[in-house]
Coordinates of C-alpha atoms and ligand atoms in Angstrom, one line a residue:
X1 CA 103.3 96.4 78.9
X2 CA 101.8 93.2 78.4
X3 CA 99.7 93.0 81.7
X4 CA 97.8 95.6 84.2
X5 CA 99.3 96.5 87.9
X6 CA 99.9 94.8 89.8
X7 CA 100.5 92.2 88.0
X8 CA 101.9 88.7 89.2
X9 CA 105.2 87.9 90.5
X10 CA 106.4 85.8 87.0
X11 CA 105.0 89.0 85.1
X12 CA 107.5 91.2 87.2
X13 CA 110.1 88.8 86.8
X14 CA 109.6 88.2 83.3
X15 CA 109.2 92.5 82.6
X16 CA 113.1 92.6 85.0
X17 CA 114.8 90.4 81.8
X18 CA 114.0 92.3 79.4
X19 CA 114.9 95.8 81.5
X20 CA 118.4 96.7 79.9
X21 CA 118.8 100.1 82.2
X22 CA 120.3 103.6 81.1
X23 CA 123.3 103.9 83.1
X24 CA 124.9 106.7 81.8
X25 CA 124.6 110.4 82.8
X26 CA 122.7 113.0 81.4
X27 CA 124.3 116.1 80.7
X28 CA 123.7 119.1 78.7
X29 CA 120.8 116.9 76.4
X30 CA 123.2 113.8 76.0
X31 CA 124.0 110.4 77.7
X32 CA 127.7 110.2 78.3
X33 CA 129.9 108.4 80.2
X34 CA 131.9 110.0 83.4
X35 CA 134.4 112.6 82.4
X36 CA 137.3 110.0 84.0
X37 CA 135.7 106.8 82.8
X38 CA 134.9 105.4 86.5
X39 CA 131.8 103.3 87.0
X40 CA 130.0 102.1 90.4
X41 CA 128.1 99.0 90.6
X42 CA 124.4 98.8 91.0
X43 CA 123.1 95.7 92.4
X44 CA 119.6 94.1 93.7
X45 CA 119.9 93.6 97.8
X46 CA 117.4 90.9 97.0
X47 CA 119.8 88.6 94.9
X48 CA 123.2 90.1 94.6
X49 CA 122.4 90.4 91.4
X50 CA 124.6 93.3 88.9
X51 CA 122.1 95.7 87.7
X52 CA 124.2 97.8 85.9
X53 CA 127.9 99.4 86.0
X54 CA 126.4 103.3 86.1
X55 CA 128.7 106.0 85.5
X56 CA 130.3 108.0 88.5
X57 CA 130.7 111.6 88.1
X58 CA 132.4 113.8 89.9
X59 CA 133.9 117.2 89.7
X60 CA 134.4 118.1 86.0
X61 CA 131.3 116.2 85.4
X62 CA 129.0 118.7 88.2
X63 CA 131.3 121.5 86.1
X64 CA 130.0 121.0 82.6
X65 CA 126.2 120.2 84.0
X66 CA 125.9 123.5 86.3
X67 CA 127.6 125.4 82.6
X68 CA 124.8 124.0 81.1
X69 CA 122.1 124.6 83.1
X70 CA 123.6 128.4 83.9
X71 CA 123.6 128.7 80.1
X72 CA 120.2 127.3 79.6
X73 CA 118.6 129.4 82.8
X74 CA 119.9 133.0 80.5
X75 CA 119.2 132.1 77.5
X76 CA 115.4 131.8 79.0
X77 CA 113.7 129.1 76.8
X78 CA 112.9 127.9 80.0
X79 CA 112.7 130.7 82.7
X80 CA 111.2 133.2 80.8
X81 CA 108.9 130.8 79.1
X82 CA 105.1 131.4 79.9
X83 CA 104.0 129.1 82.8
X84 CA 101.0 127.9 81.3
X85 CA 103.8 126.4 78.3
X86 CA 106.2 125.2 80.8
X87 CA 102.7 123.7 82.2
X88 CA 102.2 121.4 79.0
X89 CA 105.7 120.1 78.9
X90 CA 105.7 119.2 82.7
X91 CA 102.3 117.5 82.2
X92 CA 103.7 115.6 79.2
X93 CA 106.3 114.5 81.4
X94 CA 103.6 113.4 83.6
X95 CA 101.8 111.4 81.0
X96 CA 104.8 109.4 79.8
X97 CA 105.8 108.6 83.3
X98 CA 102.1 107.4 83.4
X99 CA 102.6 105.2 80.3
X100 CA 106.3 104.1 81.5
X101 CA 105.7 103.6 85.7
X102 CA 105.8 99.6 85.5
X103 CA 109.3 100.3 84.4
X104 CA 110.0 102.9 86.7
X105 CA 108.4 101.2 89.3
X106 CA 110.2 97.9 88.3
X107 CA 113.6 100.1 88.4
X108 CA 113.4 101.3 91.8
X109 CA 112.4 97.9 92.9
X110 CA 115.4 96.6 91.7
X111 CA 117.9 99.0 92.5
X112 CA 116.6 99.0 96.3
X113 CA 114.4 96.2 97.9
X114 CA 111.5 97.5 98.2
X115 CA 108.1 95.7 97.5
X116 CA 106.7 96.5 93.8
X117 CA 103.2 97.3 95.1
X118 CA 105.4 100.0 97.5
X119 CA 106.9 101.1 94.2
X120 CA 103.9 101.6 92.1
X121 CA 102.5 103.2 95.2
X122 CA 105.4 105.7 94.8
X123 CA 105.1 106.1 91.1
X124 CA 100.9 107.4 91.7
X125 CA 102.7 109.9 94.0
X126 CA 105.7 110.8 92.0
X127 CA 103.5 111.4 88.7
X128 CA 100.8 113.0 91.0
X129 CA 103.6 115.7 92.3
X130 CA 104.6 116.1 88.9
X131 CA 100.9 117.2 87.8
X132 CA 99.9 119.2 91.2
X133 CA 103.0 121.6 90.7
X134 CA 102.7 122.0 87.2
X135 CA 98.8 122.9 87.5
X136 CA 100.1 125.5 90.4
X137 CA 102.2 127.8 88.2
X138 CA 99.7 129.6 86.3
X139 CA 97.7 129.8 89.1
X140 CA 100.2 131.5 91.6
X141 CA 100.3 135.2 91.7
X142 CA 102.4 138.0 92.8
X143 CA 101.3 141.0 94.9
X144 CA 100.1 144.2 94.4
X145 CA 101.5 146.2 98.0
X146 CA 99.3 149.0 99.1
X147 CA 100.9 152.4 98.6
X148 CA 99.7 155.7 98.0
X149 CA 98.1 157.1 94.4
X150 CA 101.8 158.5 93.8
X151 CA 103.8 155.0 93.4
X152 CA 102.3 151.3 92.5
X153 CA 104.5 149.0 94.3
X154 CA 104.9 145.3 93.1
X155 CA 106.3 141.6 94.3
X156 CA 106.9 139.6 91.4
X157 CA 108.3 135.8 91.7
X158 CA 111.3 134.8 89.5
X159 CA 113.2 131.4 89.2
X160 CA 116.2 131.4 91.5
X161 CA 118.8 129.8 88.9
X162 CA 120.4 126.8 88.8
X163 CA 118.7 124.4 91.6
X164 CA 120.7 121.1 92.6
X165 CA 118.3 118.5 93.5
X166 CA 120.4 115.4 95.9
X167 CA 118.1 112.8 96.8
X168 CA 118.3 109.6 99.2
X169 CA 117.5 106.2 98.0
X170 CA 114.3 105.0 100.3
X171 CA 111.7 106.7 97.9
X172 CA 114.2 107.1 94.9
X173 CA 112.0 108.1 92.3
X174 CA 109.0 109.7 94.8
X175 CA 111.9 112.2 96.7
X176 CA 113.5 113.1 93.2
X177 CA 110.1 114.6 92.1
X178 CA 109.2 116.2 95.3
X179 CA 111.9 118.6 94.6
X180 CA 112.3 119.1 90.9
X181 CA 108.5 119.1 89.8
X182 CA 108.3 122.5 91.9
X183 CA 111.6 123.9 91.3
X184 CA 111.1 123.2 87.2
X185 CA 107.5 124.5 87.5
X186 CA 108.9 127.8 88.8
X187 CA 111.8 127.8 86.1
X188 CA 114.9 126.8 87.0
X189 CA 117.0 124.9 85.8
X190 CA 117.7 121.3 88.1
X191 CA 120.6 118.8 88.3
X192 CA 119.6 116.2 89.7
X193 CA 122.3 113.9 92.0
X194 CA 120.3 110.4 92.4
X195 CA 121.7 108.4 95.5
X196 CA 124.5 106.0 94.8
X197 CA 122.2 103.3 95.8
X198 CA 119.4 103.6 93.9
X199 CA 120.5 106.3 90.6
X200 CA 118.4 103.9 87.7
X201 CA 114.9 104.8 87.8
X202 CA 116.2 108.9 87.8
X203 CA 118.3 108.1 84.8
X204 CA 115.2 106.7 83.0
X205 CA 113.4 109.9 83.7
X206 CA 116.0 112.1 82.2
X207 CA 114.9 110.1 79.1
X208 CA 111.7 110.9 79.4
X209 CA 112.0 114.3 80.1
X210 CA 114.1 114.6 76.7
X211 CA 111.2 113.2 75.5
X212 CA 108.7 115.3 77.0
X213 CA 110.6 118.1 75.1
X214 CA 112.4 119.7 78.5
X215 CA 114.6 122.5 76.8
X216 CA 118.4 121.6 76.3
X217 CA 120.4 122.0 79.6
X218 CA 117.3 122.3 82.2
X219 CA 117.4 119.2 83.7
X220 CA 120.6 116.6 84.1
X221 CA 121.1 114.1 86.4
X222 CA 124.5 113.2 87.8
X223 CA 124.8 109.7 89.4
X224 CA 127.7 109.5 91.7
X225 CA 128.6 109.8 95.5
X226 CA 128.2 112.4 97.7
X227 CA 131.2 113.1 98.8
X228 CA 132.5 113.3 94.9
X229 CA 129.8 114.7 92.8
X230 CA 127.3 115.8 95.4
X231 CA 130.2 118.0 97.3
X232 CA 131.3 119.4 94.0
X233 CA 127.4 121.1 93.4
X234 CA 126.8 121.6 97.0
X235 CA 130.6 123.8 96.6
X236 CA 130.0 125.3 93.3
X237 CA 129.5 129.0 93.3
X238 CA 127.4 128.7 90.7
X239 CA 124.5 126.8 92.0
X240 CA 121.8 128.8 93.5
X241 CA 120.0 126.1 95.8
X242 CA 120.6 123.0 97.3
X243 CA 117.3 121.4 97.9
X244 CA 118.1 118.2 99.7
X245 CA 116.4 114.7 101.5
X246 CA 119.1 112.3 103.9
X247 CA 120.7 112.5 106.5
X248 CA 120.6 115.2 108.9
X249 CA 124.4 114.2 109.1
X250 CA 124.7 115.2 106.0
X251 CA 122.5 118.1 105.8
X252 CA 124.8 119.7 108.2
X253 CA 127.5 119.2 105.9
X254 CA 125.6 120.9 102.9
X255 CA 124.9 124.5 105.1
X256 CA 128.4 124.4 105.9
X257 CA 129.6 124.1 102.4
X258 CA 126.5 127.2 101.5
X259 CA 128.8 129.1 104.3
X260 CA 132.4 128.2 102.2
X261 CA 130.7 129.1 98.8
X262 CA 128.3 131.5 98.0
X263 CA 125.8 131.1 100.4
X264 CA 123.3 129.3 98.3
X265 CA 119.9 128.5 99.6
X266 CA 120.0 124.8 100.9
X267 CA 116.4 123.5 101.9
X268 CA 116.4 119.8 104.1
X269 CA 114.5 117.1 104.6
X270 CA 116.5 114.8 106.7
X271 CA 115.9 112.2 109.8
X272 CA 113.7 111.4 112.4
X273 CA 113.0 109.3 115.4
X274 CA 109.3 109.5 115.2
X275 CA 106.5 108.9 118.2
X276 CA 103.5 107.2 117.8
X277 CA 101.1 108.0 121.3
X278 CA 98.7 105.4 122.0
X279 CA 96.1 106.2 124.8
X280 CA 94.1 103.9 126.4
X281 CA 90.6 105.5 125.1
X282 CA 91.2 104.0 121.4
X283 CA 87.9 102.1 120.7
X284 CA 89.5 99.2 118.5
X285 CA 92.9 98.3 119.3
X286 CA 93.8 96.0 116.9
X287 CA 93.3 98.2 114.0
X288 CA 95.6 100.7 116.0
X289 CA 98.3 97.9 116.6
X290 CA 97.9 97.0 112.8
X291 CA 98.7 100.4 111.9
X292 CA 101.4 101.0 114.7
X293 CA 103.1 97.6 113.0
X294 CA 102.7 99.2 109.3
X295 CA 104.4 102.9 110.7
X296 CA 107.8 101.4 111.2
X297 CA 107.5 98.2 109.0
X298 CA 106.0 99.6 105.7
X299 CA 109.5 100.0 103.0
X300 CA 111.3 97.6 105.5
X301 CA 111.5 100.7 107.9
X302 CA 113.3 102.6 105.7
X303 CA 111.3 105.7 105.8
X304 CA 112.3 108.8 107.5
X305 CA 108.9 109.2 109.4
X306 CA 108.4 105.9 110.5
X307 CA 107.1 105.6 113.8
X308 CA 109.9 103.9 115.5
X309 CA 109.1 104.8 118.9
X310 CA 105.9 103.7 120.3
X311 CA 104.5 105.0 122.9
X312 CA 101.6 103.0 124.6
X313 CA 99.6 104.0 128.3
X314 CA 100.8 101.6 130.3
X315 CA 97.4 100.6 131.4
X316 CA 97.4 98.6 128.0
X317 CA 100.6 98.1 127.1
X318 CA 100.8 94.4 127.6
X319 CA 97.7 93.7 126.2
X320 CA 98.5 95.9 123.2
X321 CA 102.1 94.9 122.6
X322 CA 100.6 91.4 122.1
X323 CA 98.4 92.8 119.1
X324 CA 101.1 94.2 117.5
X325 CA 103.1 91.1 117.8
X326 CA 100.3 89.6 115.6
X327 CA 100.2 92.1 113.2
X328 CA 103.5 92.0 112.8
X329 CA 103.9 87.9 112.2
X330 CA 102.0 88.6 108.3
X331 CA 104.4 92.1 107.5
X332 CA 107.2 89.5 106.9
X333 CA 109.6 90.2 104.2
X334 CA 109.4 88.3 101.0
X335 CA 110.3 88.5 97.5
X336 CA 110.3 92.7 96.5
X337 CA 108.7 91.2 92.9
X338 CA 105.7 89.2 94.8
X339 CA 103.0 91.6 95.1
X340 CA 101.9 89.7 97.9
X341 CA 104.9 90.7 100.1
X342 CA 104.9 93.4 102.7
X343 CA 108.1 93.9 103.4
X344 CA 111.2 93.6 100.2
X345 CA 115.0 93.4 101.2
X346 CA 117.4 95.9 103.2
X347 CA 118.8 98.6 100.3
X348 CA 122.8 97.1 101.0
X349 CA 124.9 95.1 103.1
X350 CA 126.4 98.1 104.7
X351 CA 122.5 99.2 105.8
X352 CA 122.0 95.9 107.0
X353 CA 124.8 95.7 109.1
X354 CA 124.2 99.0 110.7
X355 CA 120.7 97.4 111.3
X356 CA 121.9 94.4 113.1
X357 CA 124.1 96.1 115.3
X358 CA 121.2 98.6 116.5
X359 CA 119.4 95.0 117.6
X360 CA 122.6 94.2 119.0
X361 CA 123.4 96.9 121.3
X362 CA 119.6 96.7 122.3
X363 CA 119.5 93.6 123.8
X364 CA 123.1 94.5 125.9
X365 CA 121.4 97.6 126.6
X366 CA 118.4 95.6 128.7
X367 CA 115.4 96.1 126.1
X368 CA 113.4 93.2 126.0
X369 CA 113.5 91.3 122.2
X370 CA 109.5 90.2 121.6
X371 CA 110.3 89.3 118.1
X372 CA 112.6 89.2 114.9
X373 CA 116.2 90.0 115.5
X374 CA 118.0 87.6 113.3
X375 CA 119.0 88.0 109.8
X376 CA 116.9 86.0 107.1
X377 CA 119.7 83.4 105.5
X378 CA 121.0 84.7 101.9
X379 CA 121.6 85.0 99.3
X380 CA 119.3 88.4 99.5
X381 CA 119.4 91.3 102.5
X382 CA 116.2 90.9 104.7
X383 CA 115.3 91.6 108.4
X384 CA 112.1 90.3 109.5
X385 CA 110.1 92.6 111.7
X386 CA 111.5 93.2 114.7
X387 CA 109.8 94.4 118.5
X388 CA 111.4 95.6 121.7
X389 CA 109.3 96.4 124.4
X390 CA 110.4 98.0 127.8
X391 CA 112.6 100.7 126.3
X392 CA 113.5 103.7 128.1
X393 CA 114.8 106.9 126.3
X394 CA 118.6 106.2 127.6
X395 CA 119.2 103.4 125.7
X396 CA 120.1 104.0 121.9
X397 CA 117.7 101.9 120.0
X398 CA 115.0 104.7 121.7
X399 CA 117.4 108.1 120.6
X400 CA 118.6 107.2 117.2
X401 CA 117.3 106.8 113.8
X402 CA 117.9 103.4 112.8
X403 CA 116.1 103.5 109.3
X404 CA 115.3 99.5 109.6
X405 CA 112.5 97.2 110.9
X406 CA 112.9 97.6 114.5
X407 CA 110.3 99.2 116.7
X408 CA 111.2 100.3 120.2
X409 CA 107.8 100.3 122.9
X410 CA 108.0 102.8 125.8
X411 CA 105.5 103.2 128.6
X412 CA 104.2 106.2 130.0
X413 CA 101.2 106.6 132.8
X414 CA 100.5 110.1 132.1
X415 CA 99.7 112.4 129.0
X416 CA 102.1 115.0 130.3
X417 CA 104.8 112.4 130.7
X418 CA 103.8 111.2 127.3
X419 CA 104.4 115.0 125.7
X420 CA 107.5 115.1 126.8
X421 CA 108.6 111.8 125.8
X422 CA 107.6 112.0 122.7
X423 CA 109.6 115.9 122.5
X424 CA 112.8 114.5 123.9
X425 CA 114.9 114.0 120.6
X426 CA 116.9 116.4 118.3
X427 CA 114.6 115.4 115.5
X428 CA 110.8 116.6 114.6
X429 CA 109.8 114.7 111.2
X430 CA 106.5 113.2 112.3
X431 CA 104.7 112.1 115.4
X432 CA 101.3 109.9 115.6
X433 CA 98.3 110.1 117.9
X434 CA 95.2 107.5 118.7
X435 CA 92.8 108.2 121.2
X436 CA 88.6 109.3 120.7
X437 CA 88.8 112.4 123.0
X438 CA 88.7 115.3 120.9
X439 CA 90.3 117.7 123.7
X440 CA 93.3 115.8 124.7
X441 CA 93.5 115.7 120.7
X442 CA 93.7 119.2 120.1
X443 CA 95.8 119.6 123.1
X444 CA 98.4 117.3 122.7
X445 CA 98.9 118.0 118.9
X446 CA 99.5 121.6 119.9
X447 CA 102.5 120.4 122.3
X448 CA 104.0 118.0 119.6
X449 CA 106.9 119.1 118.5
X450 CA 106.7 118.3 114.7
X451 CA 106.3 118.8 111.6
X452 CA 103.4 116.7 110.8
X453 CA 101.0 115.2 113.6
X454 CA 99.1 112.6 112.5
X455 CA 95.3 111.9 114.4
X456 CA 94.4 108.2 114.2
X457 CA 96.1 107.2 111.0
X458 CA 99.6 107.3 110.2
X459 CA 101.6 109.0 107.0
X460 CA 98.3 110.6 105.8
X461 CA 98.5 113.6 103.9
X462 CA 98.5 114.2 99.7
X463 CA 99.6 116.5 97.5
X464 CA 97.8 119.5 99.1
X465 CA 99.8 119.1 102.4
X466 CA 103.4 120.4 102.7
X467 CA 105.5 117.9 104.1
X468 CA 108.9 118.8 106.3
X469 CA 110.3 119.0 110.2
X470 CA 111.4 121.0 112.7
X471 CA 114.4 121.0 115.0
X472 CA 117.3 118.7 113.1
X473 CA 114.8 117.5 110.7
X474 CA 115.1 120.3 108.6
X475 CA 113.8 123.6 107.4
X476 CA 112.0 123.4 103.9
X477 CA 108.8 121.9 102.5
X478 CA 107.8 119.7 100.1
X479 CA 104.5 119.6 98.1
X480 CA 101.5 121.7 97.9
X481 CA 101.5 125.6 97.1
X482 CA 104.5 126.1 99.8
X483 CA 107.5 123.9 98.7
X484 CA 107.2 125.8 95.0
X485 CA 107.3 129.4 96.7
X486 CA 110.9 127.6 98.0
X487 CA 111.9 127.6 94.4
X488 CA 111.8 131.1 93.7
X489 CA 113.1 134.7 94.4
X490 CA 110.6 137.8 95.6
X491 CA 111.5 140.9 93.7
X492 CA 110.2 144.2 94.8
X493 CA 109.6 146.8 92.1
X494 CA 108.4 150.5 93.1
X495 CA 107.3 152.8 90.8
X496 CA 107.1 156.3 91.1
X497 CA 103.9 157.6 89.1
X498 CA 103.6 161.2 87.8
X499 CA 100.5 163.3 89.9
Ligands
LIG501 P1 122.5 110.3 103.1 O1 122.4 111.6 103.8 O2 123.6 109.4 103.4 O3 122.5 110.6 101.5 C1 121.5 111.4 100.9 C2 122.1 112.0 99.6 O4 123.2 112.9 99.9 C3 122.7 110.9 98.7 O5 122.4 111.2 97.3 C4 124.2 111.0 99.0 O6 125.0 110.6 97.9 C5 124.3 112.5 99.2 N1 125.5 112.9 100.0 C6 126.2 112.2 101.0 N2 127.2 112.9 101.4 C7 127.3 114.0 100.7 C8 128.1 115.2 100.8 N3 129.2 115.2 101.6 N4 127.9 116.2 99.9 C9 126.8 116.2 99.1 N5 126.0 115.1 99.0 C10 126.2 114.1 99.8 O7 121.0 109.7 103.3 P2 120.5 108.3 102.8 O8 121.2 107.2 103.5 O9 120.5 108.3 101.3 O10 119.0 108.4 103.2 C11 118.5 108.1 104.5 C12 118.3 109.4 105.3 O11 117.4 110.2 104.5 C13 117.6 109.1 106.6 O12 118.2 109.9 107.6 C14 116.1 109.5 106.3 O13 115.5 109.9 107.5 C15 116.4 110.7 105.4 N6 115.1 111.0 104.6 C16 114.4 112.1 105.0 C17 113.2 112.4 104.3 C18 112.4 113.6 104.6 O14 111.6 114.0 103.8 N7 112.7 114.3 105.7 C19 112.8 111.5 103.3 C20 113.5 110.4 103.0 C21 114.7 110.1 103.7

């Protein structure tokens, strides 16, 4: 690389000619082509532009990776390899990603909209997931149970088998190694099924996980779409867990497919509709509003815990929609290669539809439009940020996840009306809180039904926290110690012991 993050805009453009992406898949230690020859396009939302034709797999091709990666899990190079070993080739992986993230960065960027500085952002938490998990797995024990003088009773942890990792596009690269640095650290072998939106940046890993001198058949990544390649893994009988970020829609889908195959472990990480409670105590409200504009406008409000609905006492609400108006004017979207822009473009045209007609049906549904609305003119995909205020819970811009730019402001007089506001939605990803009193604190986070509460700051959290939701959010974890205890089996061994 010829300059250091982050760069300026020419050097980003400059570093995007020269990128010739991989766009093959990666299967059993090669690069090939789909087993019928098809290709999908991959293109930049922010100038139409053809990134690549990338090769879309599909049954036969899910067939020969999950032989592979079955064959390479017995054989054991990988499984049964010391942790402390499979340690050093995860943290090689780590390094080169390290040495390569203005490219991976750069890829993801591309293939998606979102701003570079978002994506090198992403790459500091991909590499940092990568590290954390592979620094766990000598470090993680099993038990010793108590039993009497006659027996010693153990737990031992052991890979579960063949792992298939499928991935959405907001966070390509940052989702993809939330699931596969803890289910390679505990040894399985992982296929990989990138979103059909956003598969480059994964592709380039596989390279450098060849590279990083990952054993023959233990990781593969399958570009494709979900209902082709990503049905035939979530089907096959002989993939042992489906670990999986999107769409609780989707999600659904996969448990039922566990329930028609062989009941395979499938862990998901899937939408939200996210509160953010502001109470009038906050000391400085425009830092608040600043960071209530940032929850649902940071990655063009493509994130599945941004905090779409806002919830402000009423005794402020004017005065505080107003702030966040202003904060909002400089989050305005802007060229994904400027470092200087906030916000990048919408992932695809059919995204930004969807997006549009959620503003739509809000203003015929009586919310009141404060800003944005309107499509950006061409030739790229961008929605400016976009505020309604006086929503109620009926109308659908407050129920549904949208997964765009628009925030939706709700009232409420009372903390009590506030909880259960904030409760009243089938999903529990996140929810935000701002206020100096240390008991309504305490007491409202205990009655927030959610995953992660967040107490004056929103999406904080590293690699220490496990990160997931409740109700139709889903049921696993990722990061820290907990999401790589998802990745492996308990086996019980009792031993009888001669007196
Ligand atoms: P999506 O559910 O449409 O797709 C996710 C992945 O599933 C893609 O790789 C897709 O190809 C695949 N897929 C689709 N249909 C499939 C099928 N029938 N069988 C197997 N695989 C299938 O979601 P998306 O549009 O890519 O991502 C946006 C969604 O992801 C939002 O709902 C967002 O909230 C959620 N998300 C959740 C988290 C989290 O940690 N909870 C993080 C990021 C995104």
């Amino acid at each position: 690389m010829s300059f250091e993050a982050p760069g300026t805009r020419d050097d980003w453009h400059a570093l995007a000619h020269s990128l010739v992406p991989e766009s093959r898949a990666f299967i059993d230690d090669a690069f090939v082509d789909a087993d019928s020859g098809d290709t999908f396009e991959s293109r930049n939302p922010a100038t139409g532009e053809l990134l690549a034709q990338v090769a879309s797999c599909d049954e036969p091709d899910a067939e020969r990776a999950v032989a592979a990666a079955r064959h390479a899990f017995a054989g054991g190079a990988w499984s049964r390899l010391a942790p402390g070993k499979r340690k050093k080739t995860l943290l090689r992986l780590a390094e080169l990603m390290e040495a390569h993230k203005h490219e991976l960065a750069l890829l993801d960027t591309l293939d998606m909209g979102k701003p570079i500085t978002s994506s090198l952002g992403d790459m500091a938490g991909a590499i940092g997931c990568i590290r954390y998990q592979a620094e766990c797995i000598d470090k993680l024990y099993g038990e010793v149970a108590p039993t009497g003088e006659d027996s010693l009773a153990l737990v031992l942890r052991e890979p579960i088998g063949v792992v298939a990792a499928i991935v959405p596009w907001n966070f390509p690269l940052m989702m993809t190694a939330w699931k596969i640095a803890p289910a390679l650290a505990a040894g399985n072998s992982v296929i990989l099924k990138p979103s059909e939106k956003s598969p480059l940046s994964a592709l380039r890993l596989a390279q450098l996980a060849k590279e990083a001198g990952l054993p023959k058949g233990v990781f593969q990544v399958l570009p494709g779409f979900g209902h082709t390649v990503g049905k035939a893994l979530a089907l096959s009988m002989q993939v042992d867990c489906l670990a999986f970020t999107g769409s609780t829609a989707v999600g659904k889908q996969l448990m039922q497919y566990a329930g028609q195959s062989n009941l395979k472990r499938v862990y998901l990480e899937c939408g939200g509709k996210s509160p953010n409670l502001v109470f009038a105590d906050c000391k400085d409200l425009d830092q608040v509003a600043s960071h209530a504009a940032a929850a649902i406008f940071h990655n063009q409000g493509e994130v599945c815990i941004a905090g779409s609905r806002l919830l402000v006492e009423n005794s402020i609400r004017d005065d505080f929609v107003e702030r966040v108006l202003k904060a909002a004017e400089i989050m305005q979207p802007g060229d994904p290669l400027d470092p200087a822009s906030f916000m990048g473009a919408i992932v695809d045209e059919a995204q930004h539809r969807r997006i549009l007609d959620y503003i739509r049906q809000g203003v015929e549904e009586g919310a009141r439009l404060r800003s944005g609305g309107q499509a950006i003119d061409g030739p790229g995909l961008f929605i400016p940020p976009t505020v309604f205020d006086g929503v109620t819970p009926q109308m659908t811009i407050g129920r549904e996840e949208i997964f765009g730019p628009v925030l939706a402001v709700f009232g409420f007089d009372s903390e009590d009306e506030a909880i259960a506001m904030a409760n009243d939605t089938p999903y529990g990803l996140a929810a935000g809180l701002w206020s100096q009193d240390i008991d309504r604190i305490m007491r409202v986070t205990r009655r927030l039904q959610s995953g992660q509460v967040f107490v004056n700051n929103w999406a904080g959290g590293d690699q220490t926290m496990p990160f997931g939701g409740v109700k139709q959010s889903g049921n696993g974890r990722d990061k820290s110690h907990h999401s790589l205890e998802e990745y492996s089996e308990l086996k019980s061994v009792w031993m009888a012991l001669a007196p």
